[in-house]
Amino acid sequence: MTGSFEPKIVGILCNWCSYAGADLAGTSRLKYPANIHIVRVMCSGRVDPTFVLKAFELGADGVLVSGCRPGDCHYVDGNYKTMRRTPLLENLLRQMGVEPARFRQVWVSASQGEIFARIVEEMVKDLKEIGPYMRQGGEDLA
Amino acid sequence: MPKLNLAIYWAAACGGCDVAILDLDEKILNVAEAANIVLWPIAMDYKYQDLSLLPKDSIDVCLFNGAVRNSEQKELAEILRERSRVMVAFGSCACFGGIPGLANFSNREGILKRVYKTSPTTVNHEGILPQAETAVPEGTLTLPAFMNRVYTLNQVVDVDYYLPGCPPPPDLIWTAVEAIVSGNLPPKGSVIAGTKSLCDTCQRVKEQKNLKGFVRPHEIIPDPEKCLLEQGLVCCGPATRDGCGHRCIKANMPCRGCFGPTGNIHDQGAKLVSALTSILQATTKEEARQAAETIVDAAGTFYRFGLPDALLQRVKRREQA
């Protein structure tokens, strides 16, 4: 399973900190896996839980949501909304058969390119271990 | 005016939808006046063979209640679809999977094991499980096969209209009957219910929502005038379609979400996560985690009537895919 499997990760990053952090990783020529497909949003607070479920439904093996560190939000408290949302979303995903390693919500500031690269590396490594996302339940409609 | 041919069928359901049709009270006589009932297992005796002899499109309207759980129900759905001009998914089970749909948290193997082997009241030393086919000296006996999952009606056959509710309230049934009898039908795919969310039309006083966590209905006696969410109860109103007549809310109970999501919601559970966490006052991840833990069974609560229709479970029919 782990051999040739390359997980697909959807990274939903906020414009002001995390996207800039990912950009910094790039401009600093840090090496990190190309498995992450980044979607830029204005604020992590904008990330409706539907986006996360939709990503899995459309074939993502993992979803990463990243915002500004608490207190740094460009919109003052957008990332607090993310923070309040995350634990309940994690509970829901777990019950729906999505392993915890497949969804991560982190804080990355604009200066933390290295941290961003390390998070992606870790996530790819974890996902390679657990394999591709398979939805729960079998199929038996002819 | 020629009489309409009407079929009413139940699949994986409790029978409450059939009783809801009888709840039309004296209006049921108008239904009988306007329609010949060609199939209604709860009230009349018909053989499936008679049904399969009917020509294509010979049934004007089929009200199909219940989810699709076994091969017999799937076959009947297909037979009825072929013979019906209008197929109505009647009630939450047919529309979204309903309460039987919660079985999708497990699968065939898990359910049979629990029911026939491990439940505390079961004595089954030989470990006998039901089989779709059994050989006896006289020949082979067959039973409908239990499927791995529960399906909504539109995952099995094409559906024209949806009439949600657990069960659908008599006034909506009457609206549907009137539309069908008069031939004044809405566009295909319409949901015969409200378009707004339940919260939108709720008359309770809404002030400030700022919660540390949630409580369960048996833990408090809610104020009958105030918003139930403000009082800490998990009310599915923000993400649930209106049209039920606020039966639960008027009984001082929070909405359980039986009307399914409103038209512009892709996933009822995801929207409820969003709505419920937006009223928390947590300022640290730990506080948010503690608040989340006060909802005992998040997925079971948010998808109580719609697990087979949840984004992470939804199955598309081949022609839709």
GROMACS .gro file of N, CA, C and O in nm, chain B residues 265-305:
model
  164
  407ILE      N    1  -2.821   2.403   0.077
  407ILE     CA    2  -2.724   2.339   0.166
  407ILE      C    3  -2.680   2.207   0.103
  407ILE      O    4  -2.764   2.127   0.062
  408HIS      N    5  -2.550   2.186   0.092
  408HIS     CA    6  -2.501   2.062   0.034
  408HIS      C    7  -2.501   1.948   0.134
  408HIS      O    8  -2.510   1.833   0.098
  409ASP      N    9  -2.479   1.984   0.260
  409ASP     CA   10  -2.465   1.880   0.361
  409ASP      C   11  -2.516   1.934   0.494
  409ASP      O   12  -2.461   2.030   0.548
  410GLN      N   13  -2.621   1.870   0.545
  410GLN     CA   14  -2.686   1.920   0.666
  410GLN      C   15  -2.589   1.916   0.785
  410GLN      O   16  -2.585   2.007   0.866
  411GLY      N   17  -2.511   1.809   0.796
  411GLY     CA   18  -2.419   1.794   0.909
  411GLY      C   19  -2.314   1.902   0.912
  411GLY      O   20  -2.287   1.964   1.016
  412ALA      N   21  -2.254   1.928   0.796
  412ALA     CA   22  -2.149   2.029   0.789
  412ALA      C   23  -2.205   2.166   0.829
  412ALA      O   24  -2.141   2.242   0.902
  413LYS      N   25  -2.325   2.196   0.783
  413LYS     CA   26  -2.385   2.326   0.814
  413LYS      C   27  -2.418   2.337   0.962
  413LYS      O   28  -2.410   2.444   1.020
  414LEU      N   29  -2.455   2.224   1.022
  414LEU     CA   30  -2.485   2.230   1.166
  414LEU      C   31  -2.358   2.247   1.247
  414LEU      O   32  -2.357   2.317   1.348
  415VAL      N   33  -2.249   2.186   1.202
  415VAL     CA   34  -2.120   2.209   1.270
  415VAL      C   35  -2.090   2.358   1.267
  415VAL      O   36  -2.056   2.420   1.368
  416SER      N   37  -2.108   2.416   1.149
  416SER     CA   38  -2.079   2.558   1.132
  416SER      C   39  -2.170   2.643   1.221
  416SER      O   40  -2.124   2.733   1.292
  417ALA      N   41  -2.299   2.613   1.219
  417ALA     CA   42  -2.395   2.695   1.294
  417ALA      C   43  -2.374   2.682   1.445
  417ALA      O   44  -2.373   2.782   1.518
  418LEU      N   45  -2.357   2.559   1.492
  418LEU     CA   46  -2.350   2.538   1.637
  418LEU      C   47  -2.220   2.593   1.696
  418LEU      O   48  -2.218   2.645   1.806
  419THR      N   49  -2.110   2.580   1.621
  419THR     CA   50  -1.984   2.629   1.677
  419THR      C   51  -1.976   2.781   1.670
  419THR      O   52  -1.901   2.842   1.745
  420SER      N   53  -2.056   2.842   1.582
  420SER     CA   54  -2.050   2.988   1.572
  420SER      C   55  -2.110   3.057   1.694
  420SER      O   56  -2.090   3.176   1.712
  421ILE      N   57  -2.183   2.983   1.777
  421ILE     CA   58  -2.242   3.048   1.894
  421ILE      C   59  -2.168   3.011   2.022
  421ILE      O   60  -2.215   3.038   2.131
  422LEU      N   61  -2.050   2.951   2.008
  422LEU     CA   62  -1.971   2.918   2.127
  422LEU      C   63  -1.887   3.039   2.168
  422LEU      O   64  -1.849   3.121   2.084
  423GLN      N   65  -1.859   3.047   2.297
  423GLN     CA   66  -1.775   3.158   2.342
  423GLN      C   67  -1.629   3.116   2.364
  423GLN      O   68  -1.549   3.195   2.413
  424ALA      N   69  -1.594   2.993   2.329
  424ALA     CA   70  -1.460   2.942   2.355
  424ALA      C   71  -1.353   3.035   2.297
  424ALA      O   72  -1.366   3.085   2.187
  425THR      N   73  -1.247   3.058   2.374
  425THR     CA   74  -1.137   3.139   2.324
  425THR      C   75  -1.006   3.060   2.315
  425THR      O   76  -0.905   3.112   2.273
  426THR      N   77  -1.011   2.933   2.359
  426THR     CA   78  -0.893   2.846   2.340
  426THR      C   79  -0.940   2.716   2.278
  426THR      O   80  -1.059   2.683   2.284
  427LYS      N   81  -0.846   2.646   2.220
  427LYS     CA   82  -0.880   2.520   2.154
  427LYS      C   83  -0.936   2.420   2.255
  427LYS      O   84  -1.027   2.344   2.225
  428GLU      N   85  -0.882   2.424   2.377
  428GLU     CA   86  -0.927   2.332   2.482
  428GLU      C   87  -1.075   2.358   2.516
  428GLU      O   88  -1.153   2.266   2.528
  429GLU      N   89  -1.109   2.487   2.530
  429GLU     CA   90  -1.249   2.521   2.560
  429GLU      C   91  -1.341   2.476   2.446
  429GLU      O   92  -1.451   2.426   2.468
  430ALA      N   93  -1.292   2.493   2.322
  430ALA     CA   94  -1.372   2.452   2.206
  430ALA      C   95  -1.390   2.301   2.206
  430ALA      O   96  -1.497   2.251   2.173
  431ARG      N   97  -1.285   2.231   2.246
  431ARG     CA   98  -1.293   2.085   2.250
  431ARG      C   99  -1.394   2.040   2.357
  431ARG      O  100  -1.476   1.953   2.333
  432GLN      N  101  -1.386   2.104   2.474
  432GLN     CA  102  -1.482   2.068   2.580
  432GLN      C  103  -1.626   2.093   2.536
  432GLN      O  104  -1.715   2.013   2.563
  433ALA      N  105  -1.646   2.205   2.466
  433ALA     CA  106  -1.782   2.236   2.417
  433ALA      C  107  -1.826   2.131   2.316
  433ALA      O  108  -1.941   2.087   2.319
  434ALA      N  109  -1.735   2.090   2.228
  434ALA     CA  110  -1.771   1.990   2.126
  434ALA      C  111  -1.807   1.858   2.192
  434ALA      O  112  -1.897   1.787   2.145
  435GLU      N  113  -1.740   1.826   2.302
  435GLU     CA  114  -1.768   1.698   2.369
  435GLU      C  115  -1.907   1.695   2.433
  435GLU      O  116  -1.957   1.588   2.465
  436THR      N  117  -1.969   1.813   2.452
  436THR     CA  118  -2.102   1.813   2.513
  436THR      C  119  -2.209   1.764   2.413
  436THR      O  120  -2.322   1.740   2.451
  437ILE      N  121  -2.171   1.754   2.285
  437ILE     CA  122  -2.263   1.693   2.187
  437ILE      C  123  -2.224   1.546   2.178
  437ILE      O  124  -2.119   1.512   2.123
  438VAL      N  125  -2.308   1.461   2.235
  438VAL     CA  126  -2.267   1.323   2.259
  438VAL      C  127  -2.244   1.245   2.130
  438VAL      O  128  -2.147   1.172   2.116
  439ASP      N  129  -2.332   1.259   2.035
  439ASP     CA  130  -2.322   1.181   1.912
  439ASP      C  131  -2.341   1.277   1.795
  439ASP      O  132  -2.451   1.292   1.743
  440ALA      N  133  -2.233   1.347   1.759
  440ALA     CA  134  -2.245   1.456   1.661
  440ALA      C  135  -2.303   1.407   1.529
  440ALA      O  136  -2.404   1.460   1.482
  441ALA      N  137  -2.243   1.306   1.469
  441ALA     CA  138  -2.289   1.262   1.337
  441ALA      C  139  -2.431   1.207   1.344
  441ALA      O  140  -2.514   1.234   1.257
  442GLY      N  141  -2.460   1.132   1.451
  442GLY     CA  142  -2.594   1.075   1.465
  442GLY      C  143  -2.699   1.182   1.488
  442GLY      O  144  -2.815   1.166   1.451
  443THR      N  145  -2.658   1.293   1.550
  443THR     CA  146  -2.753   1.402   1.575
  443THR      C  147  -2.774   1.485   1.448
  443THR      O  148  -2.886   1.519   1.413
  444PHE      N  149  -2.664   1.516   1.379
  444PHE     CA  150  -2.675   1.606   1.263
  444PHE      C  151  -2.730   1.535   1.140
  444PHE      O  152  -2.787   1.597   1.052
  445TYR      N  153  -2.706   1.405   1.131
  445TYR     CA  154  -2.758   1.328   1.016
  445TYR      C  155  -2.868   1.234   1.062
  445TYR      O  156  -2.885   1.127   1.006
  446ARG      N  157  -2.945   1.275   1.163
  446ARG     CA  158  -3.043   1.182   1.221
  446ARG      C  159  -3.139   1.129   1.114
  446ARG      O  160  -3.177   1.013   1.118
  447PHE      N  161  -3.176   1.212   1.020
  447PHE     CA  162  -3.270   1.168   0.917
  447PHE      C  163  -3.206   1.161   0.780
  447PHE      O  164  -3.274   1.142   0.681
   0.00000   0.00000   0.00000
